[in-house]
CSV table of C-alpha atoms in Angstrom, one decimal:
chain,number,residue,atom,x,y,z
I,22,UNK,CA,-36.0,66.9,8.5
I,23,UNK,CA,-32.4,68.4,9.0
I,24,UNK,CA,-32.1,67.2,12.5
I,25,UNK,CA,-33.0,63.7,10.9
I,26,UNK,CA,-30.3,64.3,8.2
I,27,UNK,CA,-27.6,65.5,10.2
I,28,UNK,CA,-24.2,65.4,8.6
I,29,UNK,CA,-22.3,62.5,6.8
I,30,UNK,CA,-19.9,62.0,9.2
I,31,UNK,CA,-22.1,61.4,12.0
I,32,UNK,CA,-23.9,58.5,9.8
I,33,UNK,CA,-20.5,57.1,8.7
I,34,UNK,CA,-20.0,56.3,12.4
I,35,UNK,CA,-23.3,54.9,13.2
I,36,UNK,CA,-23.3,52.8,10.2
I,37,UNK,CA,-23.2,49.7,12.1
I,38,UNK,CA,-26.5,50.6,13.7
I,39,UNK,CA,-28.2,51.3,10.0
I,40,UNK,CA,-30.5,48.3,8.3
I,41,UNK,CA,-31.6,49.5,4.9
I,42,UNK,CA,-35.4,48.5,3.8
I,43,UNK,CA,-35.6,45.9,1.1
I,44,UNK,CA,-37.5,48.6,-1.3
I,45,UNK,CA,-35.8,51.5,-3.2
I,46,UNK,CA,-33.1,52.8,-1.2
I,47,UNK,CA,-31.4,49.6,-1.2
I,48,UNK,CA,-30.6,49.5,-4.9
I,49,UNK,CA,-30.6,52.7,-6.3
I,50,UNK,CA,-26.5,53.1,-6.8
I,51,UNK,CA,-27.0,50.0,-8.6
I,52,UNK,CA,-30.0,49.7,-10.8
I,53,UNK,CA,-29.5,50.7,-14.9
I,54,UNK,CA,-31.5,53.6,-15.9
I,55,UNK,CA,-33.8,51.5,-17.9
I,56,UNK,CA,-35.0,50.0,-14.5
I,57,UNK,CA,-36.4,53.3,-13.7
I,58,UNK,CA,-38.8,53.5,-16.4
I,59,UNK,CA,-39.7,49.7,-16.9
I,60,UNK,CA,-40.3,49.1,-12.7
I,61,UNK,CA,-42.9,52.0,-12.8
I,62,UNK,CA,-44.4,51.2,-15.5
I,63,UNK,CA,-45.2,47.6,-14.7
I,64,UNK,CA,-46.2,48.8,-11.1
I,65,UNK,CA,-48.7,51.5,-12.8
I,66,UNK,CA,-50.3,48.5,-14.9
I,67,UNK,CA,-50.4,46.3,-11.7
I,68,UNK,CA,-52.2,49.5,-10.2
I,69,UNK,CA,-54.7,50.0,-12.9
I,70,UNK,CA,-56.1,46.8,-13.2
I,71,UNK,CA,-55.9,45.7,-9.7
I,72,UNK,CA,-57.9,48.4,-8.5
I,73,UNK,CA,-60.4,48.1,-11.1
I,74,UNK,CA,-60.9,44.3,-10.0
I,75,UNK,CA,-60.3,44.7,-6.3
I,76,UNK,CA,-63.6,47.4,-6.8
I,77,UNK,CA,-65.6,45.0,-9.1
I,78,UNK,CA,-65.4,42.5,-6.4
I,79,UNK,CA,-66.3,44.2,-3.6
I,80,UNK,CA,-69.2,46.1,-5.1
I,81,UNK,CA,-70.5,42.1,-5.9
I,82,UNK,CA,-69.8,41.4,-2.6
I,83,UNK,CA,-71.5,44.6,-1.0
I,84,UNK,CA,-74.9,44.0,-3.1
I,85,UNK,CA,-74.8,40.4,-2.0
I,86,UNK,CA,-74.6,41.2,1.4
I,87,UNK,CA,-77.5,44.1,1.0
I,88,UNK,CA,-79.9,41.3,-0.3
I,89,UNK,CA,-79.1,39.5,2.5
I,90,UNK,CA,-76.6,37.1,1.8
I,91,UNK,CA,-74.4,38.3,4.6
I,92,UNK,CA,-71.9,35.2,5.5
I,93,UNK,CA,-68.7,35.0,7.4
I,94,UNK,CA,-66.7,33.7,4.2
I,95,UNK,CA,-67.7,36.1,2.1
I,96,UNK,CA,-66.7,39.2,4.8
I,97,UNK,CA,-63.6,37.9,4.9
I,98,UNK,CA,-63.2,37.9,1.3
I,99,UNK,CA,-64.3,41.4,1.3
I,100,UNK,CA,-61.7,42.2,3.8
I,101,UNK,CA,-59.0,40.4,1.7
I,102,UNK,CA,-59.6,42.3,-1.4
I,103,UNK,CA,-60.0,46.3,0.8
I,104,UNK,CA,-56.6,44.9,2.2
I,105,UNK,CA,-55.4,44.5,-1.8
I,106,UNK,CA,-56.9,48.1,-2.8
I,107,UNK,CA,-55.4,49.7,-0.1
I,108,UNK,CA,-51.9,48.2,-0.9
I,109,UNK,CA,-52.7,49.4,-4.8
I,110,UNK,CA,-54.1,52.7,-3.8
I,111,UNK,CA,-51.3,54.0,-1.2
I,112,UNK,CA,-48.5,51.6,-1.7
I,113,UNK,CA,-47.9,50.7,-5.3
I,114,UNK,CA,-47.4,54.5,-6.1
I,115,UNK,CA,-45.3,55.8,-3.8
I,116,UNK,CA,-42.5,53.1,-4.7
I,117,UNK,CA,-43.2,53.7,-8.4
I,118,UNK,CA,-42.1,57.1,-7.7
I,119,UNK,CA,-39.5,56.3,-5.5
I,120,UNK,CA,-38.1,53.7,-8.3
I,121,UNK,CA,-38.0,56.3,-10.7
I,122,UNK,CA,-35.5,59.1,-8.7
I,123,UNK,CA,-32.5,58.8,-7.7
I,124,UNK,CA,-32.8,59.4,-4.1
I,125,UNK,CA,-35.6,59.3,-1.5
I,126,UNK,CA,-37.9,62.7,-2.6
I,127,UNK,CA,-41.3,61.6,-0.7
I,128,UNK,CA,-40.2,63.3,2.6
I,129,UNK,CA,-40.4,62.1,6.2
I,130,UNK,CA,-43.6,61.3,6.7
I,131,UNK,CA,-43.8,58.3,3.8
I,132,UNK,CA,-40.5,57.2,5.0
I,133,UNK,CA,-42.0,56.4,8.5
I,134,UNK,CA,-45.3,54.5,7.0
I,135,UNK,CA,-44.6,53.3,4.1
I,136,UNK,CA,-43.2,50.0,4.5
I,137,UNK,CA,-45.4,49.7,7.9
I,138,UNK,CA,-48.2,50.1,5.8
I,139,UNK,CA,-47.4,48.1,3.2
I,140,UNK,CA,-46.5,45.2,5.9
I,141,UNK,CA,-49.7,46.2,8.0
I,142,UNK,CA,-51.9,45.2,4.7
I,143,UNK,CA,-49.9,41.8,3.8
I,144,UNK,CA,-50.4,40.9,7.6
I,145,UNK,CA,-53.9,41.5,7.6
I,146,UNK,CA,-54.3,39.4,4.5
I,147,UNK,CA,-52.2,36.4,5.9
I,148,UNK,CA,-54.2,36.4,9.0
I,149,UNK,CA,-58.1,36.7,6.5
I,150,UNK,CA,-56.7,34.0,4.6
I,151,UNK,CA,-56.2,31.8,7.8
I,152,UNK,CA,-59.5,32.9,9.4
I,153,UNK,CA,-60.9,32.0,6.2
I,154,UNK,CA,-59.5,28.4,5.9
I,155,UNK,CA,-61.4,28.1,9.3
I,156,UNK,CA,-64.6,29.0,8.0
I,157,UNK,CA,-64.4,27.1,4.9
I,158,UNK,CA,-63.7,24.0,7.2
I,159,UNK,CA,-66.9,24.4,9.3
I,160,UNK,CA,-68.9,25.1,6.5
I,161,UNK,CA,-67.9,21.9,4.7
I,162,UNK,CA,-68.1,19.8,7.6
I,163,UNK,CA,-72.4,20.5,7.4
I,164,UNK,CA,-73.0,22.0,4.5
I,165,UNK,CA,-76.7,22.1,4.9
I,166,UNK,CA,-76.8,23.3,8.4
I,167,UNK,CA,-78.2,27.1,8.7
I,168,UNK,CA,-75.6,29.0,10.5
I,169,UNK,CA,-76.9,32.7,11.3
I,170,UNK,CA,-74.2,35.5,12.0
I,171,UNK,CA,-74.3,38.7,12.9
I,172,UNK,CA,-73.0,41.7,11.5
I,173,UNK,CA,-71.3,42.3,14.9
I,174,UNK,CA,-69.7,39.6,15.2
I,175,UNK,CA,-68.2,39.9,11.7
I,176,UNK,CA,-67.0,43.4,12.8
I,177,UNK,CA,-65.7,41.6,16.2
I,178,UNK,CA,-63.4,39.6,13.7
I,179,UNK,CA,-62.3,42.0,11.2
I,180,UNK,CA,-61.5,44.5,13.6
I,181,UNK,CA,-59.4,41.8,15.8
I,182,UNK,CA,-57.6,41.2,12.3
I,183,UNK,CA,-56.3,44.6,11.5
I,184,UNK,CA,-55.6,45.9,15.3
I,185,UNK,CA,-53.0,42.5,15.1
I,186,UNK,CA,-51.8,43.7,11.8
I,187,UNK,CA,-50.9,46.8,12.6
I,188,UNK,CA,-49.4,46.4,15.9
I,189,UNK,CA,-46.9,43.6,15.3
I,190,UNK,CA,-45.9,46.0,12.6
I,191,UNK,CA,-44.8,48.9,15.0
I,192,UNK,CA,-41.2,48.6,15.3
I,193,UNK,CA,-40.6,49.1,11.1
I,194,UNK,CA,-43.0,52.3,12.0
I,195,UNK,CA,-40.8,53.2,15.2
I,196,UNK,CA,-37.4,52.7,13.9
I,197,UNK,CA,-37.6,53.8,10.1
I,198,UNK,CA,-35.3,57.3,9.3
I,199,UNK,CA,-34.8,59.3,6.5
I,200,UNK,CA,-30.7,59.4,6.6
I,201,UNK,CA,-28.7,61.4,4.1
I,202,UNK,CA,-25.9,59.1,2.2
I,203,UNK,CA,-22.8,60.7,0.6
I,204,UNK,CA,-25.2,61.7,-2.3
I,205,UNK,CA,-28.3,60.8,-1.7
I,206,UNK,CA,-31.1,60.2,1.0
I,207,UNK,CA,-32.0,56.9,1.9
I,208,UNK,CA,-35.4,55.7,4.1
I,209,UNK,CA,-33.6,53.2,6.4
I,210,UNK,CA,-34.2,51.4,9.6
I,211,UNK,CA,-32.0,53.0,12.1
I,212,UNK,CA,-31.9,51.0,15.4
I,213,UNK,CA,-30.6,52.2,18.6
I,214,UNK,CA,-27.8,50.2,20.7
I,215,UNK,CA,-30.4,49.3,23.2
I,216,UNK,CA,-33.0,47.8,20.4
I,217,UNK,CA,-30.1,45.7,18.5
I,218,UNK,CA,-31.0,42.5,21.1
I,219,UNK,CA,-34.9,42.8,20.4
I,220,UNK,CA,-34.7,43.6,16.7
I,221,UNK,CA,-32.3,40.4,15.8
I,222,UNK,CA,-35.2,38.5,17.8
I,223,UNK,CA,-37.9,40.1,15.9
I,224,UNK,CA,-36.6,40.0,12.2
I,225,UNK,CA,-36.7,36.0,12.8
I,226,UNK,CA,-39.8,35.7,14.6
I,227,UNK,CA,-41.8,38.0,12.6
I,228,UNK,CA,-42.0,35.5,9.1
I,229,UNK,CA,-43.1,33.0,11.6
I,230,UNK,CA,-45.5,34.7,13.1
I,231,UNK,CA,-47.4,36.5,10.0
I,232,UNK,CA,-46.2,34.0,7.2
I,233,UNK,CA,-45.5,30.7,8.2
I,234,UNK,CA,-48.0,30.4,11.1
I,235,UNK,CA,-51.0,31.6,9.2
I,236,UNK,CA,-50.7,29.7,6.1
I,237,UNK,CA,-49.4,26.5,7.7
I,238,UNK,CA,-53.0,26.9,9.6
I,239,UNK,CA,-54.5,27.3,6.2
I,240,UNK,CA,-53.3,24.6,4.6
I,241,UNK,CA,-54.2,22.3,7.5
I,242,UNK,CA,-57.6,23.2,7.6
I,243,UNK,CA,-57.7,22.9,3.6
I,244,UNK,CA,-56.5,19.5,4.5
I,245,UNK,CA,-59.3,18.6,6.5
I,246,UNK,CA,-62.1,20.5,4.5
I,247,UNK,CA,-60.8,18.4,1.5
I,248,UNK,CA,-61.5,15.0,3.5
I,249,UNK,CA,-64.9,16.1,4.2
I,250,UNK,CA,-65.8,17.0,0.5
I,251,UNK,CA,-64.7,13.1,0.0
I,252,UNK,CA,-67.9,12.0,1.6
I,253,UNK,CA,-70.4,11.4,-1.3
I,254,UNK,CA,-74.2,11.8,0.0
I,255,UNK,CA,-77.1,9.7,-1.7
I,256,UNK,CA,-79.6,12.6,-1.8
I,257,UNK,CA,-79.6,14.8,-4.9
I,258,UNK,CA,-80.0,17.8,-2.8
I,259,UNK,CA,-76.9,17.3,-0.4
I,260,UNK,CA,-75.1,16.2,-3.7
I,261,UNK,CA,-76.0,19.9,-4.7
I,262,UNK,CA,-74.6,21.4,-1.8
I,263,UNK,CA,-71.7,18.9,-1.8
I,264,UNK,CA,-70.6,20.1,-5.1
I,265,UNK,CA,-70.9,23.8,-4.2
I,266,UNK,CA,-68.6,23.3,-1.0
I,267,UNK,CA,-65.9,21.5,-3.2
I,268,UNK,CA,-66.1,24.5,-5.8
I,269,UNK,CA,-66.0,27.2,-2.7
I,270,UNK,CA,-62.9,24.9,-1.3
I,271,UNK,CA,-61.0,25.0,-4.4
I,272,UNK,CA,-61.6,29.1,-4.9
I,273,UNK,CA,-60.2,29.7,-0.9
I,274,UNK,CA,-57.8,27.2,-1.7
I,275,UNK,CA,-56.0,28.6,-4.7
I,276,UNK,CA,-56.3,32.3,-2.8
I,277,UNK,CA,-53.7,31.1,0.2
I,278,UNK,CA,-51.7,29.0,-2.3
I,279,UNK,CA,-51.1,32.2,-4.3
I,280,UNK,CA,-50.4,34.2,-1.4
I,281,UNK,CA,-47.7,31.6,-0.3
I,282,UNK,CA,-46.4,30.9,-3.5
I,283,UNK,CA,-46.1,35.2,-4.9
I,284,UNK,CA,-45.1,36.2,-1.1
I,285,UNK,CA,-42.5,33.9,-0.8
I,286,UNK,CA,-39.5,35.4,-2.6
I,287,UNK,CA,-40.4,38.8,-0.6
I,288,UNK,CA,-39.3,36.7,2.5
I,289,UNK,CA,-36.3,35.1,1.5
I,290,UNK,CA,-34.8,39.1,0.6
I,291,UNK,CA,-36.0,39.9,4.0
I,292,UNK,CA,-34.3,37.1,5.3
I,293,UNK,CA,-31.0,37.5,3.7
I,294,UNK,CA,-31.1,41.3,3.8
I,295,UNK,CA,-31.4,41.2,7.9
I,296,UNK,CA,-29.2,38.5,8.2
I,297,UNK,CA,-26.3,40.6,6.5
I,298,UNK,CA,-27.2,43.6,8.7
I,299,UNK,CA,-27.0,41.6,11.7
I,300,UNK,CA,-23.7,40.5,10.7
I,301,UNK,CA,-22.4,43.6,9.8
I,302,UNK,CA,-23.4,45.5,13.0
I,303,UNK,CA,-21.8,42.5,15.1
I,304,UNK,CA,-19.0,44.0,13.3
I,305,UNK,CA,-18.0,40.1,11.4
I,306,UNK,CA,-17.6,40.4,7.8
I,307,UNK,CA,-20.6,38.8,5.9
I,308,UNK,CA,-19.6,35.4,4.0
I,309,UNK,CA,-22.6,36.2,1.1
I,310,UNK,CA,-23.2,39.4,-0.8
I,311,UNK,CA,-26.4,41.0,-0.7
I,312,UNK,CA,-29.3,39.6,-2.7
I,313,UNK,CA,-29.1,40.0,-6.8
I,314,UNK,CA,-31.1,43.1,-8.1
I,315,UNK,CA,-33.0,40.9,-10.3
I,316,UNK,CA,-34.3,38.9,-7.0
I,317,UNK,CA,-35.3,41.8,-5.2
I,318,UNK,CA,-37.5,43.3,-8.1
I,319,UNK,CA,-38.9,40.0,-8.9
I,320,UNK,CA,-40.0,39.9,-5.0
I,321,UNK,CA,-41.1,43.2,-5.0
I,322,UNK,CA,-43.1,43.0,-7.9
I,323,UNK,CA,-44.6,39.2,-7.2
I,324,UNK,CA,-45.7,40.9,-3.8
I,325,UNK,CA,-47.7,43.7,-5.6
I,326,UNK,CA,-49.0,41.3,-8.3
I,327,UNK,CA,-50.8,39.4,-5.2
I,328,UNK,CA,-53.2,42.2,-5.2
I,329,UNK,CA,-54.2,41.6,-8.7
I,330,UNK,CA,-54.2,37.9,-9.0
I,331,UNK,CA,-56.8,37.7,-5.7
I,332,UNK,CA,-59.9,39.2,-7.2
I,333,UNK,CA,-59.0,37.4,-10.7
I,334,UNK,CA,-59.2,33.8,-8.4
I,335,UNK,CA,-62.5,35.5,-6.7
I,336,UNK,CA,-64.3,36.1,-10.0
I,337,UNK,CA,-63.1,33.3,-12.4
I,338,UNK,CA,-63.4,30.6,-10.0
I,339,UNK,CA,-66.8,31.1,-8.2
I,340,UNK,CA,-69.9,30.6,-10.1
I,341,UNK,CA,-71.5,32.9,-8.1
I,342,UNK,CA,-69.4,35.6,-8.4
I,343,UNK,CA,-69.5,35.1,-12.4
I,344,UNK,CA,-73.3,35.3,-12.1
I,345,UNK,CA,-73.3,38.8,-10.0
I,346,UNK,CA,-70.5,40.2,-12.6
I,347,UNK,CA,-72.9,39.6,-15.6
I,348,UNK,CA,-75.6,41.3,-13.7
I,349,UNK,CA,-73.3,44.1,-12.6
I,350,UNK,CA,-72.2,44.3,-15.9
I,351,UNK,CA,-75.8,44.5,-17.9
I,352,UNK,CA,-76.6,47.7,-15.1
I,353,UNK,CA,-73.9,49.6,-15.6
I,354,UNK,CA,-74.1,49.1,-19.0
I,355,UNK,CA,-78.1,49.8,-19.0
I,356,UNK,CA,-78.6,46.7,-21.3
I,357,UNK,CA,-81.9,44.5,-21.0
I,358,UNK,CA,-81.9,41.0,-21.4
I,359,UNK,CA,-83.5,39.8,-24.5
I,360,UNK,CA,-87.1,38.6,-24.7
I,361,UNK,CA,-87.3,35.1,-24.9
I,362,UNK,CA,-88.1,33.5,-27.9
I,363,UNK,CA,-91.8,32.3,-28.4
I,364,UNK,CA,-91.5,28.4,-28.9
I,365,UNK,CA,-94.4,27.0,-31.3
I,366,UNK,CA,-97.4,25.9,-29.8
I,367,UNK,CA,-101.3,25.7,-30.4
I,368,UNK,CA,-101.7,29.7,-29.3
I,369,UNK,CA,-98.4,30.5,-31.3
I,370,UNK,CA,-98.2,29.2,-34.6
I,371,UNK,CA,-94.8,28.4,-36.4
I,372,UNK,CA,-96.7,30.5,-39.6
I,373,UNK,CA,-98.8,32.5,-40.2
I,374,UNK,CA,-102.5,32.0,-41.1
I,375,UNK,CA,-105.0,34.1,-43.6
I,376,UNK,CA,-108.0,34.4,-41.7
I,377,UNK,CA,-110.9,33.9,-43.8
I,378,UNK,CA,-114.3,34.4,-41.9
I,379,UNK,CA,-117.7,34.3,-43.2
I,380,UNK,CA,-119.1,37.8,-44.1
I,381,UNK,CA,-121.8,37.4,-41.4
I,382,UNK,CA,-119.8,36.2,-38.3
I,383,UNK,CA,-117.1,39.2,-39.1
I,384,UNK,CA,-120.1,41.7,-39.2
I,385,UNK,CA,-121.5,40.4,-36.5
I,386,UNK,CA,-117.9,41.1,-34.8
I,387,UNK,CA,-117.8,44.6,-35.6
I,388,UNK,CA,-121.4,45.6,-34.5
I,389,UNK,CA,-120.2,44.2,-31.0
I,390,UNK,CA,-117.3,45.9,-30.8
I,391,UNK,CA,-119.1,49.2,-31.9
I,392,UNK,CA,-116.3,49.7,-34.6
I,393,UNK,CA,-118.2,50.2,-37.8
I,394,UNK,CA,-116.4,50.5,-41.3
I,395,UNK,CA,-117.7,51.6,-44.2
I,396,UNK,CA,-117.0,48.5,-46.2
I,397,UNK,CA,-119.0,46.7,-43.2
I,398,UNK,CA,-121.8,49.1,-43.8
I,399,UNK,CA,-121.9,48.0,-47.5
I,400,UNK,CA,-121.6,44.2,-46.9
I,401,UNK,CA,-124.6,44.2,-44.3
I,402,UNK,CA,-126.7,46.5,-46.9
I,403,UNK,CA,-126.4,43.8,-49.6
I,404,UNK,CA,-126.9,41.1,-47.3
I,405,UNK,CA,-129.9,42.7,-45.7
I,406,UNK,CA,-133.0,43.4,-48.1
I,407,UNK,CA,-134.9,46.7,-46.9
I,408,UNK,CA,-137.6,46.0,-44.7
I,409,UNK,CA,-141.0,46.5,-45.8
I,410,UNK,CA,-143.0,49.5,-44.7
I,411,UNK,CA,-146.2,47.3,-43.7
I,412,UNK,CA,-144.5,44.2,-41.8
I,413,UNK,CA,-145.0,44.4,-38.2
I,414,UNK,CA,-142.6,44.3,-35.6
I,415,UNK,CA,-142.4,40.7,-34.5
I,416,UNK,CA,-142.0,39.6,-38.5
I,417,UNK,CA,-139.3,42.0,-39.0
I,418,UNK,CA,-137.1,40.5,-35.7
I,419,UNK,CA,-137.8,37.3,-36.8
I,420,UNK,CA,-136.8,38.1,-40.9
I,421,UNK,CA,-133.3,39.5,-38.7
I,422,UNK,CA,-133.0,36.9,-36.7
I,423,UNK,CA,-133.2,34.2,-39.6
I,424,UNK,CA,-130.5,36.5,-41.7
I,425,UNK,CA,-128.2,36.7,-38.9
I,426,UNK,CA,-128.5,33.0,-38.7
I,427,UNK,CA,-128.3,32.4,-42.0
I,428,UNK,CA,-131.2,29.5,-42.1
I,429,UNK,CA,-134.9,30.1,-42.2
I,430,UNK,CA,-136.7,27.5,-40.3
I,431,UNK,CA,-140.5,27.2,-41.4
I,432,UNK,CA,-141.8,25.5,-37.9
I,433,UNK,CA,-140.4,28.9,-36.6
I,434,UNK,CA,-141.9,30.8,-39.4
I,435,UNK,CA,-145.4,29.2,-39.4
I,436,UNK,CA,-145.5,30.1,-35.5
I,437,UNK,CA,-145.0,33.4,-35.7
I,438,UNK,CA,-147.3,33.9,-38.7
I,439,UNK,CA,-150.4,32.1,-36.8
I,440,UNK,CA,-149.5,33.7,-33.3
I,441,UNK,CA,-149.6,37.2,-35.0
I,442,UNK,CA,-153.1,36.5,-37.3
I,443,UNK,CA,-154.8,34.9,-34.6
I,444,UNK,CA,-155.4,31.9,-36.4
I,445,UNK,CA,-154.3,29.0,-34.1
I,446,UNK,CA,-156.5,27.1,-32.3
I,447,UNK,CA,-156.5,26.0,-28.5
I,448,UNK,CA,-155.5,22.6,-29.3
I,449,UNK,CA,-152.5,23.7,-31.4
I,450,UNK,CA,-151.9,26.6,-29.4
I,451,UNK,CA,-148.0,26.6,-28.0
I,452,UNK,CA,-148.5,28.6,-25.1
I,453,UNK,CA,-152.2,28.2,-23.4
I,454,UNK,CA,-151.6,30.0,-20.5
I,455,UNK,CA,-151.6,33.3,-22.1
I,456,UNK,CA,-155.0,32.5,-23.2
I,457,UNK,CA,-156.2,31.2,-19.9
I,458,UNK,CA,-154.8,34.3,-18.1
I,459,UNK,CA,-156.6,37.0,-20.7
I,460,UNK,CA,-160.3,35.4,-20.1
I,461,UNK,CA,-159.5,35.4,-16.4
I,462,UNK,CA,-159.2,39.0,-16.7
I,463,UNK,CA,-162.0,39.1,-18.2
């Protein structure tokens, strides 16, 4: 670090090649002491809430993909949430610490990679939004068509996004250096003389390539998708699909609009600062002062707030995400769904009715179940008279059957009496084939 810092005289001689970041090193010498507490506190709240929301959205998307709901649009939304999570976990805490100090105290490695990492994540988000708009336009043009996409194709798209984002921001990592000022260390862009012309072109083409072009293409595709959504279908199934495509278009358009609005102040400050730095390197007197402190701070806070707004838009505007969020909340809190209330019907009466069965019917049910009780025994003993000693077996069974039914038929009683005593004649014999069989045997 000593070699990188050098002495103050060398820094003063090379001040024409020094471009400050739009970050803590830019306005430490002019910020009041209250901002060193307020700004880190705001960043801390944004970080905690943003991490929770992004993790929730990512878990829902991952569970949907695990259940077979894999699509390019959901994968791009997952990539957007992942980039927001990286910003909140690895960029916001270091910025909060640097804002609370009067000098850069995070070391050379963080200085070298801090702005490069933040800009890479922001560029990845911008490219992701452009790809989402393209996928949304294709889906809305024919929502009933079944499109199967492989996981390999999705990984190729995501890899292309991140490689492009990390490559286009390499100059921010290449020229970042720690330099000692009169009283403090500052993280600045140190431009060698041979790279001055390149950076003068880069600082103008960079916003056009990573902000204007992707968001412009996204708005163009959303305009096409809006035109497709205006077509009405006569079939009910197609109408439901069209309503779903409208909601999807609205959600993705809100993501694009939020990024365009919340990221715009950062680019205003970016161009303002680089224009002043370029005038200083050329030895000309700048016509305007540096960006106001409130504008620079607001630009940084709005950029980080975007990582909190994106998951909230997804969770509130997508009906599928709301249902998945409710299911996830029930699983996390171990709450079961309440059982449905029984509807009144013939099998579920609304009022309880006290059954009043006949004594013989209730006794018969208890005998069939094999669960006799003392009360049932008493009732059966009272209802049935004790059998006589001299009665035949058939008469006992007839009496038992008559007692069960509660009715004694005289014809049946006369039939059994005649049959048992043998008084029936051949003319009145109800079963003559029995007698014929007995005579044949004799």
